[in-house]
CSV table of C-alpha atoms in Angstrom, one decimal:
chain,number,residue,atom,x,y,z
A,1,MET,CA,49.2,124.7,85.5
A,2,LYS,CA,48.6,123.9,81.9
A,3,VAL,CA,48.5,120.1,81.8
A,4,LEU,CA,48.4,117.7,78.8
A,5,VAL,CA,46.7,114.4,79.6
A,6,ILE,CA,47.8,111.7,77.1
A,7,GLY,CA,45.1,109.1,77.1
A,8,GLY,CA,42.6,111.5,78.7
A,9,ALA,CA,39.6,110.1,76.9
A,10,GLY,CA,40.1,106.7,78.5
A,11,TYR,CA,38.6,105.2,81.6
A,12,ILE,CA,41.2,106.3,84.2
A,13,GLY,CA,42.3,109.3,82.1
A,14,SER,CA,38.9,110.9,82.0
A,15,HIS,CA,38.6,110.7,85.8
A,16,VAL,CA,42.1,112.3,86.1
A,17,VAL,CA,41.0,115.1,83.8
A,18,LYS,CA,37.9,115.8,86.0
A,19,GLU,CA,40.1,115.9,89.2
A,20,LEU,CA,42.6,118.2,87.6
A,21,MET,CA,39.9,120.6,86.5
A,22,LYS,CA,38.4,120.6,90.0
A,23,LYS,CA,41.8,121.7,91.3
A,24,GLY,CA,42.0,124.6,88.8
A,25,HIS,CA,44.3,123.2,86.2
A,26,THR,CA,43.8,124.0,82.5
A,27,VAL,CA,43.6,120.6,80.7
A,28,THR,CA,44.1,119.5,77.1
A,29,VAL,CA,43.5,115.9,76.2
A,30,PHE,CA,45.6,114.0,73.7
A,31,ASP,CA,44.1,110.7,72.6
A,32,ASN,CA,43.9,108.5,69.5
A,33,LEU,CA,40.6,107.1,70.6
A,34,SER,CA,41.7,103.5,70.1
A,35,SER,CA,40.2,102.7,73.5
A,36,GLY,CA,39.2,106.2,74.7
A,37,LEU,CA,35.8,107.6,74.0
A,38,LEU,CA,34.5,111.0,72.8
A,39,GLN,CA,31.7,110.7,75.4
A,40,ASN,CA,34.4,111.0,78.1
A,41,LEU,CA,35.6,114.4,77.0
A,42,PHE,CA,34.6,117.5,78.9
A,43,PRO,CA,33.6,120.6,76.8
A,44,GLU,CA,35.9,122.8,78.8
A,45,ASN,CA,39.0,120.9,77.6
A,46,GLY,CA,41.0,121.2,74.5
A,47,PHE,CA,41.3,118.0,72.5
A,48,ILE,CA,44.1,116.8,70.2
A,49,ALA,CA,43.5,113.7,68.1
A,50,GLY,CA,46.9,112.1,68.0
A,51,ASP,CA,49.0,109.0,68.4
A,52,ILE,CA,52.0,108.6,70.6
A,53,LEU,CA,53.7,106.7,67.7
A,54,HIS,CA,53.7,109.9,65.6
A,55,PRO,CA,56.5,112.1,67.0
A,56,GLU,CA,55.5,115.0,64.8
A,57,THR,CA,52.0,115.1,66.4
A,58,LEU,CA,53.5,115.0,69.9
A,59,ASP,CA,55.9,117.7,69.0
A,60,ALA,CA,53.1,119.9,67.7
A,61,ALA,CA,51.1,119.2,70.9
A,62,PHE,CA,53.9,120.0,73.3
A,63,SER,CA,54.8,123.2,71.3
A,64,ARG,CA,51.7,124.7,72.8
A,65,GLY,CA,53.6,125.2,76.1
A,66,PHE,CA,52.5,122.8,78.8
A,67,ASP,CA,53.8,122.9,82.3
A,68,ALA,CA,53.1,119.2,83.0
A,69,PHE,CA,51.7,116.1,81.4
A,70,VAL,CA,50.1,112.8,82.5
A,71,HIS,CA,50.9,109.6,80.6
A,72,LEU,CA,48.0,107.1,80.5
A,73,ALA,CA,48.4,105.8,77.0
A,74,ALA,CA,50.0,102.4,77.5
A,75,PHE,CA,48.5,99.1,76.5
A,76,LYS,CA,47.6,97.1,79.6
A,77,ALA,CA,46.4,93.6,78.9
A,78,ALA,CA,48.9,91.4,80.7
A,79,GLY,CA,47.8,88.2,78.9
A,80,GLU,CA,48.0,89.8,75.5
A,81,SER,CA,51.4,91.1,76.2
A,82,MET,CA,52.8,87.6,76.5
A,83,VAL,CA,51.4,86.7,73.1
A,84,LEU,CA,52.1,90.0,71.3
A,85,PRO,CA,55.3,91.5,72.9
A,86,GLU,CA,56.1,93.4,69.8
A,87,LYS,CA,52.8,95.3,70.1
A,88,TYR,CA,53.7,96.3,73.7
A,89,SER,CA,57.3,97.2,72.8
A,90,VAL,CA,56.2,99.6,70.1
A,91,ASN,CA,53.3,101.3,71.9
A,92,ASN,CA,54.5,101.3,75.5
A,93,ILE,CA,58.2,101.7,75.1
A,94,THR,CA,58.7,103.5,71.8
A,95,GLY,CA,55.6,105.6,72.3
A,96,THR,CA,56.8,106.7,75.8
A,97,LEU,CA,60.2,107.6,74.4
A,98,ASN,CA,58.5,109.7,71.8
A,99,ILE,CA,56.5,111.5,74.6
A,100,LEU,CA,59.6,112.1,76.7
A,101,ASN,CA,61.6,113.5,73.8
A,102,ALA,CA,58.8,115.9,72.8
A,103,ALA,CA,58.3,117.0,76.4
A,104,VAL,CA,62.0,117.8,77.1
A,105,ALA,CA,62.3,119.5,73.7
A,106,HIS,CA,59.6,122.0,74.7
A,107,GLY,CA,60.6,122.5,78.3
A,108,CYS,CA,57.8,120.6,79.9
A,109,LYS,CA,59.1,119.9,83.4
A,110,TYR,CA,56.7,117.6,85.2
A,111,MET,CA,55.3,114.2,84.4
A,112,VAL,CA,52.9,111.9,86.1
A,113,PHE,CA,53.0,108.3,84.9
A,114,SER,CA,50.5,105.6,85.2
A,115,SER,CA,52.6,102.6,86.3
A,116,SER,CA,51.4,99.3,87.7
A,117,ALA,CA,51.8,96.8,90.4
A,118,ALA,CA,52.8,94.4,87.6
A,119,VAL,CA,56.4,95.7,88.1
A,120,PHE,CA,56.6,93.6,91.2
A,121,GLY,CA,55.6,90.1,90.0
A,122,GLU,CA,54.9,87.3,92.4
A,123,PRO,CA,54.6,88.8,96.0
A,124,GLN,CA,57.5,87.9,98.2
A,125,GLN,CA,55.8,89.5,101.2
A,126,LEU,CA,52.5,91.2,101.9
A,127,PRO,CA,51.5,93.9,101.9
A,128,ILE,CA,53.7,95.0,99.0
A,129,ASP,CA,55.7,98.2,99.6
A,130,GLU,CA,57.9,100.3,97.3
A,131,ASN,CA,61.0,98.3,98.3
A,132,HIS,CA,59.5,95.0,97.2
A,133,PRO,CA,61.7,93.1,94.6
A,134,LYS,CA,60.7,94.0,91.1
A,135,ASN,CA,60.5,90.9,88.9
A,136,PRO,CA,57.7,91.3,86.4
A,137,GLU,CA,56.0,88.0,85.4
A,138,ASN,CA,54.5,89.4,82.2
A,139,TYR,CA,55.7,91.6,79.4
A,140,TYR,CA,53.3,94.4,80.2
A,141,GLY,CA,54.9,94.7,83.7
A,142,PHE,CA,58.3,94.6,82.1
A,143,THR,CA,57.4,97.6,79.9
A,144,LYS,CA,56.2,99.6,82.9
A,145,LEU,CA,59.4,98.9,84.8
A,146,GLU,CA,61.6,99.8,81.8
A,147,ILE,CA,59.7,103.1,81.4
A,148,GLU,CA,60.5,103.9,85.1
A,149,ARG,CA,64.1,103.3,84.3
A,150,PHE,CA,63.9,105.7,81.3
A,151,MET,CA,62.3,108.3,83.5
A,152,ASP,CA,65.1,108.0,86.0
A,153,TRP,CA,67.6,108.8,83.3
A,154,TYR,CA,65.5,111.7,81.9
A,155,ASP,CA,65.3,113.1,85.4
A,156,LYS,CA,69.1,112.8,85.8
A,157,LEU,CA,70.1,114.1,82.3
A,158,LYS,CA,67.2,116.4,81.4
A,159,GLY,CA,65.7,117.5,84.7
A,160,LEU,CA,62.3,116.0,84.0
A,161,LYS,CA,60.7,115.4,87.4
A,162,PHE,CA,58.2,112.6,87.5
A,163,ALA,CA,55.8,110.7,89.7
A,164,SER,CA,55.3,107.0,88.9
A,165,LEU,CA,52.1,105.7,90.4
A,166,ARG,CA,52.0,101.9,90.8
A,167,TYR,CA,48.4,101.0,91.2
A,168,PHE,CA,46.7,97.7,91.6
A,169,ASN,CA,43.2,97.1,90.4
A,170,ALA,CA,41.4,100.2,89.3
A,171,ALA,CA,37.6,99.9,89.6
A,172,GLY,CA,34.4,101.9,90.0
A,173,TYR,CA,33.1,105.0,88.3
A,174,ASP,CA,32.6,108.6,89.3
A,175,VAL,CA,29.9,108.8,91.9
A,176,ASP,CA,28.4,111.9,90.3
A,177,GLY,CA,27.8,109.9,87.1
A,178,PHE,CA,30.3,111.5,84.7
A,179,PRO,CA,32.5,110.4,83.1
A,180,CYS,CA,30.8,107.0,82.6
A,181,GLY,CA,32.1,105.7,79.3
A,182,LEU,CA,32.5,101.9,79.6
A,183,GLU,CA,35.8,100.2,79.0
A,184,GLN,CA,36.0,98.5,75.6
A,185,LYS,CA,36.4,94.6,75.8
A,186,PRO,CA,37.0,94.6,79.5
A,187,ALA,CA,39.0,91.7,81.1
A,188,ASN,CA,38.9,92.8,84.7
A,189,LEU,CA,36.6,91.2,87.2
A,190,LEU,CA,34.1,93.9,88.1
A,191,PRO,CA,33.3,94.9,84.5
A,192,VAL,CA,32.9,91.2,83.6
A,193,ILE,CA,30.5,90.7,86.5
A,194,MET,CA,28.5,93.8,85.3
A,195,GLU,CA,28.3,92.3,81.8
A,196,VAL,CA,26.8,89.1,83.2
A,197,ALA,CA,24.4,91.2,85.3
A,198,CYS,CA,23.3,93.1,82.2
A,199,GLY,CA,22.9,89.9,80.0
A,200,MET,CA,25.9,90.7,77.8
A,201,ARG,CA,27.6,87.5,79.0
A,202,ASP,CA,26.0,84.2,80.1
A,203,LYS,CA,28.1,83.6,83.2
A,204,LEU,CA,31.2,84.5,85.2
A,205,GLN,CA,34.2,82.2,85.4
A,206,ILE,CA,35.9,82.1,88.8
A,207,PHE,CA,39.5,80.9,88.2
A,208,GLY,CA,40.1,78.6,91.2
A,209,ASP,CA,38.3,78.3,94.6
A,210,ASP,CA,40.9,76.3,96.4
A,211,TYR,CA,43.4,79.0,97.3
A,212,ASP,CA,44.5,79.5,100.9
A,213,THR,CA,42.2,82.4,101.5
A,214,ARG,CA,39.1,83.0,103.6
A,215,ASP,CA,36.8,81.7,100.9
A,216,GLY,CA,39.1,79.9,98.5
A,217,THR,CA,39.2,82.6,95.9
A,218,CYS,CA,41.9,85.1,95.1
A,219,ILE,CA,42.3,88.3,97.2
A,220,ARG,CA,43.0,91.5,95.3
A,221,ASP,CA,43.4,95.2,96.1
A,222,TYR,CA,40.7,97.3,94.4
A,223,VAL,CA,41.1,101.0,94.3
A,224,HIS,CA,38.3,103.3,93.2
A,225,VAL,CA,39.2,105.2,90.0
A,226,SER,CA,38.3,108.5,91.7
A,227,ASP,CA,40.8,107.8,94.4
A,228,LEU,CA,43.4,107.2,91.8
A,229,ALA,CA,42.6,110.4,90.1
A,230,THR,CA,43.1,112.3,93.3
A,231,ALA,CA,46.5,110.7,93.7
A,232,HIS,CA,47.5,111.9,90.2
A,233,VAL,CA,46.8,115.5,91.2
A,234,LEU,CA,48.4,115.2,94.6
A,235,ALA,CA,51.5,113.7,92.9
A,236,LEU,CA,51.7,116.5,90.4
A,237,ASP,CA,51.5,119.1,93.2
A,238,TYR,CA,54.2,117.2,95.1
A,239,ILE,CA,56.8,117.0,92.3
A,240,ALA,CA,56.1,120.6,91.3
A,241,SER,CA,56.5,122.0,94.8
A,242,LYS,CA,59.4,119.7,95.9
A,243,ASN,CA,61.1,119.5,92.5
A,244,GLU,CA,61.9,115.9,93.1
A,245,SER,CA,60.7,112.7,91.5
A,246,LEU,CA,58.6,110.0,93.3
A,247,LYS,CA,57.7,106.3,92.9
A,248,VAL,CA,54.8,105.3,95.0
A,249,ASN,CA,52.3,102.4,95.4
A,250,LEU,CA,48.6,103.1,95.5
A,251,GLY,CA,46.4,100.5,97.1
A,252,SER,CA,43.3,100.4,99.2
A,253,GLU,CA,45.1,98.1,101.7
A,254,ILE,CA,41.9,96.1,101.9
A,255,GLY,CA,42.1,92.7,100.2
A,256,VAL,CA,38.8,91.6,98.7
A,257,THR,CA,38.0,88.1,97.4
A,258,VAL,CA,36.4,87.3,94.1
A,259,LYS,CA,33.4,85.8,95.8
A,260,GLU,CA,33.0,88.9,98.0
A,261,ILE,CA,32.9,91.1,94.9
A,262,LEU,CA,30.4,88.7,93.3
A,263,GLU,CA,28.1,88.6,96.3
A,264,ALA,CA,28.2,92.4,96.7
A,265,ALA,CA,27.3,92.7,93.0
A,266,ARG,CA,24.3,90.2,93.4
A,267,ARG,CA,23.1,92.2,96.4
A,268,ILE,CA,23.4,95.7,94.8
A,269,THR,CA,22.2,94.8,91.3
A,270,GLY,CA,19.5,92.3,92.4
A,271,LYS,CA,20.6,90.0,89.6
A,272,PRO,CA,21.5,86.3,90.0
A,273,ILE,CA,24.8,86.6,88.1
A,274,PRO,CA,25.5,82.9,87.5
A,275,ALA,CA,29.2,81.8,88.0
A,276,ASP,CA,31.1,78.6,87.3
A,277,ILE,CA,34.3,77.5,89.0
A,278,ALA,CA,37.1,77.1,86.4
A,279,PRO,CA,40.7,75.9,86.9
A,280,ARG,CA,43.3,78.2,88.3
A,281,ARG,CA,45.1,80.4,85.8
A,282,ALA,CA,48.9,80.1,85.6
A,283,GLY,CA,50.7,82.9,87.5
A,284,ASP,CA,47.7,84.0,89.6
A,285,PRO,CA,48.9,84.5,93.2
A,286,ALA,CA,46.5,83.8,96.0
A,287,CYS,CA,46.8,87.3,97.5
A,288,LEU,CA,48.0,90.6,96.1
A,289,TYR,CA,47.6,93.9,98.0
A,290,ALA,CA,49.7,96.9,98.9
A,291,THR,CA,50.5,99.2,101.7
A,292,SER,CA,49.9,102.8,101.0
A,293,ALA,CA,51.9,104.1,103.9
A,294,TYR,CA,54.4,105.9,101.7
A,295,ALA,CA,51.6,107.6,99.7
A,296,ARG,CA,50.1,108.8,103.0
A,297,GLU,CA,53.4,110.2,104.1
A,298,LYS,CA,54.4,111.9,100.9
A,299,LEU,CA,51.1,112.8,99.3
A,300,ASN,CA,48.7,112.8,102.2
A,301,TRP,CA,46.6,110.4,100.1
A,302,LYS,CA,44.1,107.9,101.3
A,303,PRO,CA,41.3,106.2,99.5
A,304,VAL,CA,37.9,107.4,100.4
A,305,CYS,CA,35.7,105.7,97.7
A,306,SER,CA,37.3,102.3,97.6
A,307,ASP,CA,34.9,100.4,99.9
A,308,ILE,CA,33.2,97.5,98.1
A,309,ASP,CA,29.7,99.0,98.0
A,310,THR,CA,31.0,102.2,96.3
A,311,LEU,CA,33.1,100.2,93.8
A,312,VAL,CA,30.2,98.0,92.8
A,313,GLY,CA,27.4,100.5,93.0
A,314,SER,CA,29.1,103.2,90.9
A,315,THR,CA,30.0,100.6,88.3
A,316,TRP,CA,26.4,99.3,88.2
A,317,ASN,CA,25.2,102.9,87.8
A,318,ALA,CA,27.6,103.5,84.8
A,319,TYR,CA,26.4,100.3,83.1
A,320,GLN,CA,22.7,101.2,83.7
A,321,LYS,CA,23.2,104.7,82.3
A,322,ASN,CA,24.9,103.3,79.1
A,323,LEU,CA,22.4,100.6,78.5
A,324,ASN,CA,19.5,103.0,78.9
A,325,LYS,CA,20.9,105.1,76.1
A,326,LYS,CA,20.6,102.3,73.7
């Protein structure tokens, strides 16, 4: 299929592009490079420099006749979304509606959407499955849930079939070493740990060590970005072959604590990685992890790179490769 990957120069997007190419799809990347990187582009791909807030650019892109598209162009900082909801409204909601309108105008039939576990909010039971109540606790999660509702209507009214992939904590880098462009201004745990290991930060802050977990720190579900990329391609195959839409959770089903990630990083990097205990952050649940039973059933998907050593080791390799270029 001819596939347009919107946000394909970004961290997750570039890994999705690689997996799509491996499976024989013809890929064009659409990106405004606000967080995506030219170094993440593959020479085999077409590239359109464009912004989802410019409907005319999207219209011109979709006029090239794509069979499917992947949408990875949403802003994703949960904390920022609570301070700047207008920024998230315009980009995530208005931008997505621009994409949907351009897609249906040009007969593009299939969509894979990067959704989020943030649609669920505080866990009512663990592991989280697709039927878990959806009560987002931040505005970012609200925008993702609203987009899912828009997609339901575009499916019903325009026949746009979609897969909404709700993933938890994306981490790691391609084990073959490309793409390896680092996320800009990372806020997630593993990149922050790497920045401390590389001397880019003085120390790590661990927000709370008195939770009811095995070592007192929060437990989270980390999924390797290559496993997520595989799921995007499997989801595209599913909706195209079945002609039905799908909403599915993607988790490793293995909860890992903050301290376990930190100790693995110290072991793999050989760096001391100093860390201080800080007060808990408001709204941080003790445990958050998913069941992927539905993804196994529908997509035959299971994570194969999401063990802690691959997550940490591949991230350390990417940081080393980038630092050695400087």
